[in-house]
Amino acid sequence: TQLLEQSPQFLSIQEGENLTVYCNSSSVFSSLQWYRQEPGEGPVLLVTVVTGGEVKKLKRLTFQFGDARKDSSLHITAAQPGDTGLYLCAGRRSGGYQKVTFGIGTKLQVIP
Amino acid sequence: DSGVTQTPKHLITATGQRVTLRCSPRSGDLSVYWYQQSLDQGLQFLIQYYNGEERAKGNILERFSAQQFPDLHSELNLSSLELGDSALYFCASSVAPVTHEQYFGPGTRLTVT
């Protein structure tokens, strides 16, 4: 069982559509990050959220941290082929030193 | 470009062999992390070093070991390789030992035949 569950695992949509992917856990996190990874490359950090209810925007991407800091969502508006990739969420649990744990990711394909 | 470098990019070797993967962190970063990524397991944390000292251990096998040198580069040694060790190995770095954000290198693809 993954500490961070991401859904859906796979998503294929047409260019211009909107989408939301989710990252859920039963644990509380002191911070949560979203990364995008393209095939054969390392994950690239997109955003970090640390406060419950926090919303951050990065161009057409909107990230939200749940009020209880147990979940997060990533919404993409008007998806572009360049958004194609593996979206990973990663969280650090509260309390002392805790390593960062990654979800298994959502594989997004945006078809032109 | 994250500023983290990893060598080699690809490595093909036989079962039972030993390999060394190398990582240079971003300039100024003191902490180095190693991850293994396979299709079915996702990104699994192996080990973290901070300023030369082991800081945290994850799902690292006894056949694997790592170290961080005084110049802050790190090496991951994999021995008695098995087919199941075939995976992408990533190194990441950060400034502080406990941080929200890590910067990943391009990875080493290891294929064990």
Short mmCIF file of N, CA and C in Angstrom, two decimals, chain A residues 2 30-33 35 37 40-45 47-48 50 86 88 92 96-104 107, chain B residues 9 33 35 37 39-45 48 55-58 88 90 97-106 109:
data_model
loop_
_atom_site.label_atom_id
_atom_site.label_comp_id
_atom_site.label_asym_id
_atom_site.label_seq_id
_atom_site.Cartn_x
_atom_site.Cartn_y
_atom_site.Cartn_z
N GLN A 2 0.58 2.16 -0.93
CA GLN A 2 1.33 3.40 -1.04
C GLN A 2 0.87 4.37 0.03
N SER A 30 3.63 17.77 6.48
CA SER A 30 4.08 19.13 6.78
C SER A 30 4.30 19.90 5.48
N SER A 31 4.55 19.20 4.40
CA SER A 31 4.69 19.84 3.10
C SER A 31 4.41 18.81 2.02
N LEU A 32 4.01 19.32 0.87
CA LEU A 32 3.75 18.43 -0.25
C LEU A 32 4.27 19.11 -1.52
N GLN A 33 4.91 18.32 -2.35
CA GLN A 33 5.46 18.86 -3.60
C GLN A 33 4.82 18.12 -4.79
N TYR A 35 5.85 17.24 -8.82
CA TYR A 35 6.93 17.18 -9.80
C TYR A 35 6.34 16.71 -11.13
N GLN A 37 7.72 14.64 -14.59
CA GLN A 37 8.84 13.87 -15.12
C GLN A 37 8.54 13.46 -16.55
N GLY A 40 12.75 9.26 -19.49
CA GLY A 40 14.20 9.26 -19.53
C GLY A 40 14.86 10.41 -18.80
N GLU A 41 14.07 11.23 -18.11
CA GLU A 41 14.64 12.37 -17.40
C GLU A 41 14.25 12.34 -15.93
N GLY A 42 14.91 13.18 -15.15
CA GLY A 42 14.59 13.25 -13.73
C GLY A 42 13.37 14.11 -13.47
N PRO A 43 12.70 13.89 -12.33
CA PRO A 43 11.55 14.73 -11.97
C PRO A 43 11.98 16.19 -11.81
N VAL A 44 11.10 17.09 -12.23
CA VAL A 44 11.35 18.52 -12.10
C VAL A 44 10.32 19.10 -11.15
N LEU A 45 10.80 19.80 -10.14
CA LEU A 45 9.91 20.38 -9.13
C LEU A 45 9.03 21.46 -9.75
N VAL A 47 6.03 22.75 -7.69
CA VAL A 47 5.52 23.60 -6.61
C VAL A 47 5.66 22.89 -5.28
N THR A 48 5.71 23.67 -4.21
CA THR A 48 5.63 23.16 -2.84
C THR A 48 4.50 23.87 -2.14
N VAL A 50 2.60 24.17 1.75
CA VAL A 50 2.89 23.86 3.15
C VAL A 50 1.74 24.17 4.11
N LEU A 86 4.72 12.46 -16.56
CA LEU A 86 4.33 11.77 -15.32
C LEU A 86 4.31 12.80 -14.21
N LEU A 88 4.09 13.54 -10.35
CA LEU A 88 4.36 12.89 -9.07
C LEU A 88 4.08 13.85 -7.94
N ARG A 92 6.28 15.17 2.87
CA ARG A 92 7.07 14.92 4.07
C ARG A 92 6.11 14.94 5.25
N GLY A 96 9.28 15.44 13.71
CA GLY A 96 10.68 15.05 13.65
C GLY A 96 11.17 14.98 12.22
N TYR A 97 12.25 14.25 12.02
CA TYR A 97 12.79 14.11 10.68
C TYR A 97 12.06 12.98 9.96
N GLN A 98 11.46 13.29 8.86
CA GLN A 98 10.78 12.28 8.06
C GLN A 98 11.25 12.41 6.62
N LYS A 99 11.54 11.27 6.01
CA LYS A 99 11.97 11.33 4.63
C LYS A 99 10.79 11.67 3.73
N VAL A 100 11.11 12.14 2.55
CA VAL A 100 10.08 12.45 1.56
C VAL A 100 9.60 11.15 0.92
N THR A 101 8.30 11.01 0.79
CA THR A 101 7.71 9.83 0.14
C THR A 101 7.01 10.26 -1.14
N PHE A 102 7.23 9.50 -2.20
CA PHE A 102 6.63 9.80 -3.49
C PHE A 102 5.43 8.90 -3.77
N GLY A 103 4.43 9.46 -4.44
CA GLY A 103 3.37 8.65 -5.00
C GLY A 103 3.86 7.99 -6.28
N ILE A 104 3.07 7.07 -6.80
CA ILE A 104 3.49 6.34 -7.99
C ILE A 104 3.28 7.15 -9.26
N LYS A 107 0.18 9.34 -15.13
CA LYS A 107 0.77 9.48 -16.46
C LYS A 107 -0.24 10.19 -17.36
N LYS B 9 25.11 7.71 -18.02
CA LYS B 9 23.71 7.85 -18.36
C LYS B 9 23.06 6.47 -18.53
N TYR B 33 20.53 12.71 -2.17
CA TYR B 33 19.59 11.62 -2.00
C TYR B 33 19.73 10.67 -3.19
N TYR B 35 17.61 7.58 -5.28
CA TYR B 35 16.31 6.95 -5.49
C TYR B 35 16.44 5.89 -6.58
N GLN B 37 13.93 4.00 -9.41
CA GLN B 37 12.61 4.08 -10.02
C GLN B 37 12.42 2.91 -10.97
N LEU B 39 9.12 0.50 -12.98
CA LEU B 39 7.76 0.70 -13.49
C LEU B 39 6.70 0.36 -12.45
N ASP B 40 6.95 -0.72 -11.71
CA ASP B 40 5.89 -1.18 -10.79
C ASP B 40 5.99 -0.57 -9.40
N GLN B 41 7.17 -0.05 -9.02
CA GLN B 41 7.36 0.46 -7.66
C GLN B 41 7.40 1.97 -7.58
N GLY B 42 7.47 2.64 -8.69
CA GLY B 42 7.59 4.10 -8.62
C GLY B 42 8.94 4.51 -8.07
N LEU B 43 8.99 5.71 -7.55
CA LEU B 43 10.26 6.29 -7.08
C LEU B 43 10.45 5.90 -5.61
N GLN B 44 11.47 5.09 -5.35
CA GLN B 44 11.73 4.60 -4.00
C GLN B 44 12.99 5.24 -3.44
N PHE B 45 12.87 5.81 -2.26
CA PHE B 45 14.00 6.44 -1.59
C PHE B 45 14.97 5.37 -1.09
N GLN B 48 20.10 8.94 2.11
CA GLN B 48 20.42 10.36 2.07
C GLN B 48 21.72 10.61 2.81
N ARG B 55 22.37 10.38 6.58
CA ARG B 55 21.34 11.10 7.31
C ARG B 55 20.06 10.27 7.47
N ALA B 56 19.71 9.53 6.44
CA ALA B 56 18.49 8.73 6.49
C ALA B 56 18.62 7.56 5.53
N LYS B 57 17.97 6.48 5.92
CA LYS B 57 18.01 5.27 5.09
C LYS B 57 16.60 4.88 4.73
N GLY B 58 16.41 4.47 3.50
CA GLY B 58 15.11 4.01 3.06
C GLY B 58 15.16 2.54 2.73
N LEU B 88 15.87 2.78 -13.20
CA LEU B 88 16.48 4.10 -13.28
C LEU B 88 16.91 4.48 -11.88
N PHE B 90 18.17 7.65 -9.63
CA PHE B 90 18.26 9.10 -9.61
C PHE B 90 18.97 9.57 -8.36
N PRO B 97 19.47 19.63 5.22
CA PRO B 97 19.21 18.19 5.43
C PRO B 97 17.73 17.87 5.52
N VAL B 98 16.94 18.82 5.97
CA VAL B 98 15.50 18.61 6.04
C VAL B 98 14.87 19.73 5.23
N THR B 99 14.35 19.40 4.11
CA THR B 99 13.90 20.45 3.21
C THR B 99 12.67 19.98 2.46
N HIS B 100 11.93 20.95 1.98
CA HIS B 100 10.76 20.61 1.19
C HIS B 100 11.15 20.18 -0.22
N GLU B 101 12.23 20.68 -0.74
CA GLU B 101 12.47 20.60 -2.18
C GLU B 101 13.79 19.93 -2.51
N GLN B 102 13.72 19.07 -3.51
CA GLN B 102 14.91 18.39 -4.00
C GLN B 102 15.03 18.63 -5.50
N TYR B 103 16.25 18.65 -5.98
CA TYR B 103 16.51 18.86 -7.40
C TYR B 103 17.19 17.61 -7.94
N PHE B 104 16.56 17.05 -8.96
CA PHE B 104 16.96 15.74 -9.47
C PHE B 104 17.93 15.84 -10.64
N GLY B 105 18.83 14.87 -10.69
CA GLY B 105 19.69 14.71 -11.85
C GLY B 105 18.95 13.95 -12.95
N PRO B 106 19.62 13.75 -14.09
CA PRO B 106 18.97 13.11 -15.24
C PRO B 106 18.86 11.59 -15.11
N ARG B 109 20.35 4.85 -16.21
CA ARG B 109 19.53 3.67 -16.52
C ARG B 109 20.41 2.45 -16.44
#
